[in-house]
Amino acid sequence: MKTTLKLERLMHKLKRIFQLGEQVLLVEFDMSISTEDLNVLLHYKIQLEDKYKNKNVEITNTYTCLSIRFKNANEFNLNTEKQLIKSFIECISLNENNSKFSPSVYHIPVCYKEEFAPDLAFLAGQLQLEQEEIIRLHSQATYTVYFIGFLPGFPYLGGLNEKLHFPRKNTPRLKIPKGSVGIGGQQTGIYPSSSPGGWQLIGNCPLEIFDVRRKTPSLFQAGDQIQFKVVDKKEHKEIQTQVEAGIYHIKSTTHD
Amino acid sequence: MIKVLHPGLHTTFQDIGRFGVAQYAIPQSGVMDEYAAKLANLLLQNKANYPVLEISLFGPKLLFEKETELVCTGLKAKIQLNSVEVPINEVLAVKKGDVLHIQQVSEGNYVYLACNGGFISDVVFNSRSFYEGITPQEKVEKQDELAMSNSYQLARASTEKHAQLKFQKEQYKNDILEVFEGPEFHCLSQVQQDKLLNAKFHLSKNYNRMAFQIEEIFSNQLESIITSPVIPGTVQLTPDGKLIVLMKDAQITGGYPRVLQLGRKAISLLAQKRQNEAIQFQKLKI
């Protein structure tokens, strides 16, 4: 019974396939921003990556869309590919109803102390919550990485407790320090490098979220899950030192 | 080696950019004017995708520490070799100790400098294109030593020079940018669609490697979209009516409606347009 329901859900989600310029096909789905739909989207993504293996085709996702970029677009007829992808996706829907995707849950240290949290007191006043309560709510949730966008390595995270939703600053800061953890609207995120930005800053993460020297430069990938672990200033400093020395191991667990 | 005596306003290494790293939100980057950059390489019988120096407005002053052949391509520029004016778009032989000074890009925005055999610089994710936080440098600095490949034969370009290869400047006199519909084009009313494709627009003073912004305000009632993919050439329309054409260093996602998409040729053409220059969008069929 459960299986049948899932099949029906999968079958009607393709909205359209749109050609963007000479090189890119956008595969758009009728989906909501939910971890359930994200898993379906990533399931399609993995299947398509397999289909286009070794063909110089790059596939990325956002909330409800897959972007397929053909490096050598002149070797393909994108109109034909559109039809093929449509049939292919319908086929996946009929044949497979279990996502093979197994995300990791990363335990990410965050220090919420004042020097890293210039907006925590302000936010507490505005939201009428104790600062400790904000920290508790923020570090209790499990967040899902929907995709990496905006800045190299910047994870778009879903799952912020509704009590913590709060608009961005009207005037963005010119420089937000690397590792800053902030709230912007319904989202929370970590700045992988220092940059201008309008988010309300409530903490700092000592890890290298993005490191161009790594083979996989971004610490997170779409579908990963994150939990924030509260650390004090001393631990923050220690972790930073270990990260710099290359001896810090990020704690993670994998779901089956 | 080439010693940088003066770096110029904003000089970078660029090639055809990056592929396969959008999943980390790393921009494509690469040369703004693909046509001019490619021609620079072809004139020297380099491979078309060799890295070149992308030079904007005020160019660098370079001391050559070994002989080579080079070419600067672009619309028009004031270039001196050992204080003597030399032509753009022509192969030049330089000797050890020569000083090349690209004083000013006088038409268009970018001039490309290629040397015979190509440059050697840091390769990050299969590309030498400079980008802040990705490559060790984001622009060429004073005192930098730029390395050139040894794998070239000086005689080659002079004896086998392609007579038919010529910089086609006329194509830049065109103000028509060939575009495709963007994913949210259909959300505009018929009247707005017609207006977007028939009106003359002008470039604002805000243009750089990330985006070129249009001066005219295009009033609209489109709502923001959920963050979605964008690529170089995507034309975004903001709620307050700004039309923003994304260029090579653009982010990989955006939240504004994507009304049009420039084709590759149109990106090269737009890259050389300056403030107040007119442009008009003309639809291509896919």
Coordinates of C-alpha atoms in Angstrom, one line a residue:
Chain A
M1 CA 0.0 0.0 0.0
K2 CA 2.7 2.4 1.0
T3 CA 4.7 1.5 -2.1
T4 CA 1.8 2.3 -4.4
L5 CA 1.4 5.7 -2.9
K6 CA 5.0 6.4 -3.4
L7 CA 4.9 5.4 -7.0
E8 CA 2.1 7.8 -7.7
R9 CA 3.9 10.6 -6.0
L10 CA 7.0 10.0 -8.1
M11 CA 5.2 9.8 -11.4
H12 CA 3.7 13.3 -11.7
K13 CA 6.5 15.5 -10.6
L14 CA 8.2 16.4 -13.8
K15 CA 7.1 19.9 -14.7
R16 CA 9.1 20.7 -17.8
I17 CA 12.5 20.5 -19.4
F18 CA 13.8 23.9 -20.4
Q19 CA 16.8 24.6 -22.6
L20 CA 18.9 27.5 -21.1
G21 CA 21.2 28.8 -23.8
E22 CA 23.3 26.5 -25.9
Q23 CA 24.7 24.1 -23.3
V24 CA 22.2 23.6 -20.5
L25 CA 18.9 21.7 -19.9
L26 CA 16.9 22.6 -16.8
V27 CA 14.8 19.7 -15.6
E28 CA 12.1 21.3 -13.4
F29 CA 9.9 19.4 -11.0
D30 CA 6.6 20.2 -9.3
M31 CA 8.0 19.8 -5.8
S32 CA 8.0 21.6 -2.5
I33 CA 11.0 22.5 -0.4
S34 CA 11.0 19.3 1.7
T35 CA 13.6 16.7 2.6
E36 CA 11.2 14.1 1.1
D37 CA 11.2 15.8 -2.3
L38 CA 14.9 16.5 -2.1
N39 CA 15.6 12.8 -1.8
V40 CA 13.5 12.1 -4.9
L41 CA 15.3 14.9 -6.8
L42 CA 18.7 13.6 -5.7
H43 CA 17.6 10.1 -6.7
Y44 CA 16.9 11.4 -10.3
K45 CA 20.2 13.2 -10.2
I46 CA 22.2 10.1 -9.4
Q47 CA 20.4 8.1 -12.1
L48 CA 21.0 10.8 -14.7
E49 CA 24.7 11.1 -13.7
D50 CA 25.0 7.4 -14.3
K51 CA 23.3 7.7 -17.7
Y52 CA 25.7 10.5 -18.8
K53 CA 28.8 9.0 -17.2
N54 CA 32.1 9.9 -19.0
K55 CA 30.2 12.2 -21.4
N56 CA 31.4 15.5 -20.0
V57 CA 28.0 16.3 -18.6
E58 CA 27.7 18.1 -15.3
I59 CA 24.5 17.8 -13.2
T60 CA 23.7 20.0 -10.2
N61 CA 20.5 20.6 -8.2
T62 CA 18.8 23.4 -6.5
Y63 CA 15.5 23.1 -4.5
T64 CA 13.3 21.7 -7.3
C65 CA 15.4 21.7 -10.4
L66 CA 18.3 19.8 -12.0
S67 CA 20.7 21.6 -14.2
I68 CA 22.4 19.5 -16.9
R69 CA 25.3 21.2 -18.6
F70 CA 26.8 19.6 -21.7
K71 CA 30.4 20.6 -22.1
N72 CA 30.5 19.6 -25.7
A73 CA 26.9 20.6 -26.6
N74 CA 27.6 20.3 -30.3
E75 CA 28.0 16.6 -30.0
F76 CA 24.5 16.3 -28.7
N77 CA 21.1 17.3 -30.1
L78 CA 19.6 18.9 -27.0
N79 CA 16.1 18.5 -28.4
T80 CA 16.6 14.8 -28.6
E81 CA 18.2 14.7 -25.2
K82 CA 15.1 16.5 -23.8
Q83 CA 12.9 13.6 -25.0
L84 CA 15.3 11.0 -23.8
I85 CA 15.6 12.5 -20.3
K86 CA 11.8 12.8 -20.1
S87 CA 11.3 9.1 -20.9
F88 CA 14.3 8.2 -18.7
I89 CA 12.8 10.0 -15.7
E90 CA 9.4 8.4 -16.3
C91 CA 11.1 5.0 -16.4
I92 CA 12.9 5.6 -13.1
S93 CA 9.6 6.6 -11.6
L94 CA 8.0 3.3 -12.6
N95 CA 10.9 1.0 -11.8
E96 CA 12.4 2.3 -8.7
N97 CA 10.8 3.6 -5.6
N98 CA 13.6 3.4 -3.2
S99 CA 16.2 6.1 -3.0
K100 CA 19.7 4.6 -2.8
F101 CA 20.9 7.9 -1.4
S102 CA 22.5 7.6 2.0
P103 CA 23.5 10.9 3.4
S104 CA 25.9 11.6 6.2
V105 CA 25.0 13.4 9.4
Y106 CA 27.9 15.8 10.3
H107 CA 28.4 17.1 13.8
I108 CA 29.6 20.6 13.3
P109 CA 31.0 22.6 16.3
V110 CA 29.7 26.1 16.7
C111 CA 30.7 28.6 19.4
Y112 CA 27.8 30.9 20.2
K113 CA 29.8 33.2 22.5
E114 CA 29.3 36.9 22.3
E115 CA 32.5 37.8 20.3
F116 CA 31.2 35.5 17.5
A117 CA 27.6 36.4 17.9
P118 CA 27.1 40.1 17.4
D119 CA 23.4 39.7 16.7
L120 CA 22.4 37.2 19.4
A121 CA 21.3 39.7 22.0
F122 CA 19.4 41.7 19.4
L123 CA 17.7 38.6 18.1
A124 CA 16.8 37.5 21.6
G125 CA 15.1 40.9 22.2
Q126 CA 13.2 40.8 18.9
L127 CA 12.1 37.1 19.2
Q128 CA 11.4 37.4 22.9
L129 CA 13.5 34.4 23.7
E130 CA 16.4 34.0 26.1
Q131 CA 19.8 33.8 24.4
E132 CA 20.2 30.3 25.8
E133 CA 16.9 29.3 24.3
I134 CA 18.0 30.5 20.8
I135 CA 21.2 28.5 21.1
R136 CA 19.3 25.4 22.3
L137 CA 16.8 25.6 19.4
H138 CA 19.5 26.3 16.9
S139 CA 21.7 23.4 18.0
Q140 CA 19.0 20.9 18.6
A141 CA 17.6 20.6 15.1
T142 CA 18.9 18.4 12.3
Y143 CA 19.5 20.4 9.1
T144 CA 19.5 19.2 5.5
V145 CA 21.9 20.6 2.9
Y146 CA 19.7 21.3 -0.2
F147 CA 22.5 22.4 -2.4
I148 CA 25.7 24.5 -2.4
G149 CA 25.2 27.9 -3.9
F150 CA 25.8 31.7 -3.5
L151 CA 29.5 31.5 -2.5
P152 CA 31.9 28.6 -3.1
G153 CA 31.0 26.0 -0.5
F154 CA 28.0 27.8 1.0
P155 CA 25.4 25.3 2.1
Y156 CA 21.7 26.1 1.7
L157 CA 20.3 24.5 4.9
G158 CA 16.7 23.7 5.6
G159 CA 15.2 22.8 8.9
L160 CA 15.5 25.9 11.0
N161 CA 13.0 26.0 13.9
E162 CA 10.1 28.4 13.1
K163 CA 10.7 30.3 16.3
L164 CA 14.1 31.4 14.9
H165 CA 12.9 32.7 11.6
F166 CA 14.0 36.3 11.3
P167 CA 14.6 38.7 8.3
R168 CA 18.0 39.7 7.1
K169 CA 19.5 43.1 8.0
N170 CA 18.2 45.9 5.9
T171 CA 21.8 47.1 5.4
P172 CA 24.2 44.2 4.8
R173 CA 27.5 44.1 6.7
L174 CA 30.5 44.8 4.4
K175 CA 32.5 42.0 5.8
I176 CA 31.2 38.9 7.6
P177 CA 34.0 36.8 9.1
K178 CA 34.7 33.4 7.7
G179 CA 32.9 30.6 9.6
S180 CA 30.1 32.9 10.8
V181 CA 26.9 31.1 11.5
G182 CA 23.8 33.2 10.8
I183 CA 20.1 33.3 10.3
G184 CA 18.5 34.9 7.2
G185 CA 14.7 34.5 6.9
Q186 CA 13.8 30.8 7.2
Q187 CA 17.3 29.7 6.6
T188 CA 20.5 29.2 8.6
G189 CA 23.9 28.9 7.1
I190 CA 27.7 29.1 7.5
Y191 CA 29.9 31.5 5.6
P192 CA 32.7 29.5 4.1
S193 CA 34.8 32.6 3.5
S194 CA 34.6 36.2 4.6
S195 CA 32.2 38.1 2.4
P196 CA 29.6 40.9 2.5
G197 CA 26.2 39.7 3.8
G198 CA 23.0 40.5 5.6
W199 CA 22.4 37.6 7.9
Q200 CA 22.0 37.9 11.6
L201 CA 25.1 36.4 13.2
I202 CA 24.8 34.1 16.2
G203 CA 28.0 32.0 16.2
N204 CA 31.1 30.8 14.5
C205 CA 32.2 27.4 13.2
P206 CA 36.0 26.8 13.4
L207 CA 36.0 24.3 10.5
E208 CA 37.1 24.8 6.9
I209 CA 33.7 24.6 5.2
F210 CA 35.4 25.2 1.8
D211 CA 39.0 24.4 1.1
V212 CA 40.2 24.6 -2.5
R213 CA 43.2 22.3 -1.7
R214 CA 40.9 19.4 -1.0
K215 CA 39.8 17.0 -3.8
T216 CA 36.3 17.6 -2.8
P217 CA 36.6 21.3 -1.8
S218 CA 33.2 21.7 -0.2
L219 CA 32.7 19.9 3.2
F220 CA 29.1 19.3 2.5
Q221 CA 27.1 18.1 -0.5
A222 CA 23.5 18.1 -1.4
G223 CA 21.5 15.7 0.8
D224 CA 23.9 15.8 3.8
Q225 CA 22.6 16.4 7.2
I226 CA 24.1 18.7 9.8
Q227 CA 23.8 19.0 13.6
F228 CA 25.4 21.9 15.4
K229 CA 27.3 21.0 18.6
V230 CA 27.8 23.8 21.1
V231 CA 31.4 24.5 22.0
D232 CA 33.0 27.1 24.2
K233 CA 35.7 29.6 23.2
K234 CA 38.5 27.3 24.4
E235 CA 37.2 24.3 22.4
H236 CA 36.6 26.6 19.4
K237 CA 40.3 27.7 19.6
E238 CA 41.5 24.1 20.0
I239 CA 39.5 22.9 17.0
Q240 CA 40.8 25.7 14.9
T241 CA 44.4 24.8 15.8
Q242 CA 43.7 21.1 15.0
V243 CA 42.1 22.1 11.7
E244 CA 45.1 24.2 10.8
A245 CA 47.4 21.3 11.6
G246 CA 45.3 19.0 9.5
I247 CA 44.5 16.6 12.4
Y248 CA 40.8 17.4 13.1
H249 CA 38.4 14.7 12.3
I250 CA 34.9 15.8 11.6
K251 CA 32.4 13.5 13.4
S252 CA 29.8 12.0 11.1
T253 CA 27.4 9.2 11.1
T254 CA 25.8 7.6 8.1
H255 CA 22.1 6.6 7.9
D256 CA 21.2 3.3 6.3
Chain B
M1 CA 59.7 34.8 -17.7
I2 CA 57.9 38.1 -17.9
K3 CA 58.4 40.6 -15.1
V4 CA 55.4 42.7 -14.2
L5 CA 56.7 46.3 -13.9
H6 CA 53.1 47.6 -13.6
P7 CA 50.1 45.4 -13.3
G8 CA 47.5 47.7 -14.9
L9 CA 44.0 48.2 -13.5
H10 CA 42.7 44.6 -13.5
T11 CA 44.8 42.0 -15.3
T12 CA 44.0 38.4 -15.0
F13 CA 44.8 35.0 -16.5
Q14 CA 41.8 33.5 -18.2
D15 CA 41.1 30.4 -20.3
I16 CA 37.8 28.8 -21.2
G17 CA 36.9 28.4 -17.6
R18 CA 35.8 25.6 -15.3
F19 CA 33.6 22.7 -15.8
G20 CA 32.3 20.2 -13.3
V21 CA 32.6 22.3 -10.1
A22 CA 29.2 24.0 -10.1
Q23 CA 28.2 21.5 -7.4
Y24 CA 30.6 23.4 -5.1
A25 CA 29.2 26.7 -6.2
I26 CA 32.5 27.6 -8.0
P27 CA 31.8 30.0 -10.9
Q28 CA 32.7 29.1 -14.5
S29 CA 34.9 32.1 -15.0
G30 CA 36.9 32.3 -18.3
V31 CA 37.5 34.9 -20.9
M32 CA 34.8 37.6 -21.3
D33 CA 35.2 37.9 -25.0
E34 CA 35.7 34.3 -26.3
Y35 CA 36.2 35.5 -29.9
A36 CA 39.0 37.9 -29.3
A37 CA 40.8 35.5 -26.9
K38 CA 40.5 32.6 -29.3
L39 CA 41.8 34.7 -32.1
A40 CA 44.9 35.8 -30.1
N41 CA 45.8 32.1 -29.7
L42 CA 45.1 31.2 -33.3
L43 CA 47.2 34.0 -34.6
L44 CA 50.1 32.4 -32.8
Q45 CA 49.1 28.9 -33.8
N46 CA 48.4 28.1 -30.2
K47 CA 45.6 25.8 -29.2
A48 CA 42.4 27.9 -28.9
N49 CA 42.0 27.2 -25.2
Y50 CA 45.4 28.3 -24.1
P51 CA 45.4 30.8 -21.2
V52 CA 45.7 34.5 -22.1
L53 CA 46.1 37.7 -20.1
E54 CA 42.8 39.6 -19.9
I55 CA 43.5 43.2 -19.8
S56 CA 40.9 45.9 -18.9
L57 CA 41.1 49.7 -19.6
F58 CA 44.6 50.5 -18.3
G59 CA 46.9 47.7 -19.1
P60 CA 50.1 46.3 -17.7
K61 CA 53.8 47.2 -18.3
L62 CA 55.7 44.0 -18.9
L63 CA 59.5 43.3 -19.1
F64 CA 60.3 40.2 -21.2
E65 CA 63.2 38.2 -19.9
K66 CA 63.3 35.9 -22.9
E67 CA 62.3 36.2 -26.6
T68 CA 58.9 35.2 -27.8
E69 CA 56.1 36.1 -30.1
L70 CA 53.0 37.7 -28.8
V71 CA 49.8 39.3 -30.0
C72 CA 47.3 41.6 -28.4
T73 CA 43.7 41.3 -29.7
G74 CA 40.8 43.6 -29.2
L75 CA 39.0 46.5 -30.7
K76 CA 41.5 49.3 -30.2
A77 CA 44.3 50.0 -27.8
K78 CA 47.4 52.1 -27.4
I79 CA 50.3 49.7 -27.1
Q80 CA 54.0 50.5 -27.0
L81 CA 56.9 48.2 -27.4
N82 CA 60.1 49.9 -26.1
S83 CA 58.2 53.2 -26.2
V84 CA 57.3 52.8 -29.9
E85 CA 53.7 52.4 -30.8
V86 CA 52.8 49.0 -32.2
P87 CA 49.6 47.8 -33.8
I88 CA 46.9 45.7 -32.1
N89 CA 45.8 42.4 -33.7
E90 CA 49.2 41.7 -35.2
V91 CA 51.9 39.2 -34.2
L92 CA 54.9 40.9 -32.6
A93 CA 58.4 39.5 -32.1
V94 CA 59.9 40.5 -28.8
K95 CA 63.5 40.1 -27.6
K96 CA 65.0 39.6 -24.2
G97 CA 64.8 43.0 -22.4
D98 CA 61.9 44.4 -24.4
V99 CA 59.2 46.3 -22.5
L100 CA 55.6 46.0 -23.7
H101 CA 53.2 48.6 -22.3
I102 CA 49.5 48.3 -23.0
Q103 CA 48.7 51.9 -22.0
Q104 CA 45.0 52.1 -22.7
V105 CA 42.2 50.0 -24.1
S106 CA 40.6 52.8 -26.2
E107 CA 37.6 50.9 -27.6
G108 CA 35.8 48.0 -26.0
N109 CA 36.6 46.8 -22.4
Y110 CA 39.1 43.9 -22.9
V111 CA 42.3 43.2 -24.7
Y112 CA 43.8 39.8 -24.7
L113 CA 47.5 39.1 -24.7
A114 CA 48.7 35.7 -25.8
C115 CA 52.3 34.5 -26.2
N116 CA 53.6 31.8 -28.5
G117 CA 53.3 28.5 -26.6
G118 CA 51.1 29.9 -23.9
F119 CA 51.6 30.9 -20.3
I120 CA 52.1 28.7 -17.3
S121 CA 50.2 29.5 -14.1
D122 CA 48.4 27.7 -11.3
V123 CA 45.9 25.2 -12.5
V124 CA 42.9 24.9 -10.1
F125 CA 40.1 22.5 -11.1
N126 CA 41.5 22.2 -14.6
S127 CA 41.6 25.9 -15.3
R128 CA 44.0 28.8 -15.0
S129 CA 41.2 31.4 -14.8
F130 CA 41.7 33.7 -11.9
Y131 CA 39.0 33.8 -9.3
E132 CA 39.1 35.1 -5.7
G133 CA 39.4 32.3 -3.2
I134 CA 39.9 29.7 -5.9
T135 CA 43.2 30.6 -7.5
P136 CA 46.1 31.8 -5.3
Q137 CA 45.8 35.2 -7.0
E138 CA 42.8 37.2 -8.1
K139 CA 44.8 39.6 -10.3
V140 CA 48.3 40.1 -11.6
E141 CA 50.4 42.2 -9.2
K142 CA 53.5 44.3 -9.5
Q143 CA 56.7 42.3 -9.4
D144 CA 54.9 39.1 -10.4
E145 CA 57.0 36.8 -12.7
L146 CA 54.8 35.3 -15.4
A147 CA 56.0 32.1 -16.8
M148 CA 55.9 31.1 -20.4
S149 CA 55.9 27.7 -21.9
N150 CA 59.2 26.6 -23.5
S151 CA 57.4 24.4 -26.0
Y152 CA 57.3 26.6 -29.0
Q153 CA 59.3 27.2 -32.1
L154 CA 59.7 30.8 -32.9
A155 CA 60.0 30.3 -36.6
R156 CA 56.6 28.7 -36.9
A157 CA 54.3 31.7 -36.6
S158 CA 56.3 33.9 -38.9
T159 CA 56.6 31.4 -41.7
E160 CA 53.2 29.8 -41.5
K161 CA 51.2 32.7 -40.4
H162 CA 47.6 32.4 -41.5
A163 CA 46.8 35.2 -43.8
Q164 CA 43.1 34.6 -43.6
L165 CA 43.0 35.0 -39.8
K166 CA 42.0 38.6 -39.1
F167 CA 40.3 40.3 -36.3
Q168 CA 36.8 41.1 -37.5
K169 CA 36.1 44.4 -35.9
E170 CA 32.9 45.1 -37.8
Q171 CA 30.9 42.5 -35.8
Y172 CA 31.3 44.6 -32.7
K173 CA 29.6 47.6 -34.3
N174 CA 26.4 45.6 -34.0
D175 CA 24.1 46.4 -31.1
I176 CA 21.9 43.3 -31.5
L177 CA 22.4 40.7 -28.8
E178 CA 21.0 37.3 -29.8
V179 CA 19.0 35.8 -27.0
F180 CA 16.9 32.8 -26.1
E181 CA 13.8 33.0 -23.9
G182 CA 14.7 32.6 -20.2
P183 CA 12.8 30.2 -17.9
E184 CA 10.5 33.0 -16.6
F185 CA 10.0 34.8 -19.9
H186 CA 6.5 33.4 -20.2
C187 CA 5.6 35.0 -16.9
L188 CA 5.8 38.4 -18.5
S189 CA 2.7 39.8 -20.2
Q190 CA 2.6 39.9 -24.0
V191 CA 3.1 43.6 -23.9
Q192 CA 6.2 43.3 -21.7
Q193 CA 7.6 40.5 -23.8
D194 CA 7.3 42.7 -26.9
K195 CA 8.8 45.6 -25.1
L196 CA 11.8 43.5 -23.9
L197 CA 12.5 42.3 -27.4
N198 CA 12.0 45.6 -29.2
A199 CA 13.2 48.4 -27.0
K200 CA 16.6 49.8 -27.1
F201 CA 18.5 49.6 -23.8
H202 CA 21.7 51.2 -22.7
L203 CA 24.5 49.9 -20.4
S204 CA 24.8 51.4 -17.0
K205 CA 28.1 52.2 -15.3
N206 CA 27.8 49.0 -13.3
Y207 CA 29.6 46.3 -15.2
N208 CA 32.3 43.9 -14.3
R209 CA 33.2 40.2 -14.8
M210 CA 30.2 39.2 -12.7
A211 CA 27.5 41.1 -14.4
F212 CA 26.5 43.9 -16.7
Q213 CA 23.6 46.0 -15.5
I214 CA 21.3 47.9 -17.8
E215 CA 20.4 51.6 -17.2
E216 CA 16.7 51.6 -18.1
I217 CA 14.2 50.4 -15.4
F218 CA 11.9 47.7 -16.7
S219 CA 8.8 47.9 -14.5
N220 CA 7.3 44.5 -13.8
Q221 CA 5.2 42.6 -11.4
L222 CA 7.1 39.4 -11.4
E223 CA 7.6 37.7 -8.1
S224 CA 11.0 36.4 -7.0
I225 CA 11.6 32.7 -7.7
I226 CA 13.0 30.1 -5.4
T227 CA 16.7 30.0 -5.7
S228 CA 17.4 28.4 -9.1
P229 CA 20.3 27.8 -11.5
V230 CA 21.8 30.7 -13.5
I231 CA 24.7 30.7 -16.0
P232 CA 26.8 33.3 -17.8
G233 CA 24.4 35.2 -20.1
T234 CA 21.3 34.8 -18.0
V235 CA 19.3 38.0 -17.8
Q236 CA 17.7 38.6 -14.4
L237 CA 14.9 41.0 -13.8
T238 CA 14.7 42.4 -10.2
P239 CA 11.4 43.5 -8.6
D240 CA 12.5 47.1 -8.8
G241 CA 13.0 46.8 -12.6
K242 CA 16.8 46.3 -13.0
L243 CA 17.9 44.1 -15.8
I244 CA 21.1 42.3 -14.9
V245 CA 23.1 40.3 -17.5
L246 CA 25.2 37.7 -15.7
M247 CA 28.7 37.3 -17.0
K248 CA 31.6 34.8 -16.6
D249 CA 32.2 35.2 -12.9
A250 CA 28.5 34.9 -12.0
Q251 CA 27.3 32.9 -9.1
I252 CA 25.7 29.6 -10.0
T253 CA 22.3 30.2 -8.4
G254 CA 20.0 33.2 -8.2
G255 CA 16.6 34.2 -6.9
Y256 CA 15.4 36.7 -9.5
P257 CA 13.3 35.8 -12.5
R258 CA 15.4 34.8 -15.5
V259 CA 13.7 36.5 -18.5
L260 CA 16.3 36.0 -21.2
Q261 CA 19.4 34.0 -22.0
L262 CA 22.2 35.4 -24.1
G263 CA 23.9 33.1 -26.6
R264 CA 27.7 32.7 -26.5
K265 CA 28.3 35.1 -29.3
A266 CA 26.2 37.7 -27.6
I267 CA 28.2 37.4 -24.4
S268 CA 31.4 38.1 -26.3
L269 CA 29.8 41.1 -28.0
L270 CA 28.3 42.5 -24.8
A271 CA 31.6 42.1 -23.0
Q272 CA 33.1 44.8 -25.2
K273 CA 30.3 47.3 -24.7
R274 CA 30.8 50.3 -22.5
Q275 CA 28.6 52.6 -20.4
N276 CA 25.8 54.3 -22.4
E277 CA 26.2 52.1 -25.4
A278 CA 23.0 50.8 -26.9
I279 CA 21.9 47.2 -27.0
Q280 CA 18.8 45.4 -28.2
F281 CA 17.7 41.8 -27.6
Q282 CA 16.7 39.7 -30.6
K283 CA 15.3 36.3 -30.1
L284 CA 17.0 33.2 -31.5
K285 CA 15.1 29.9 -32.0
I286 CA 16.4 26.8 -30.3

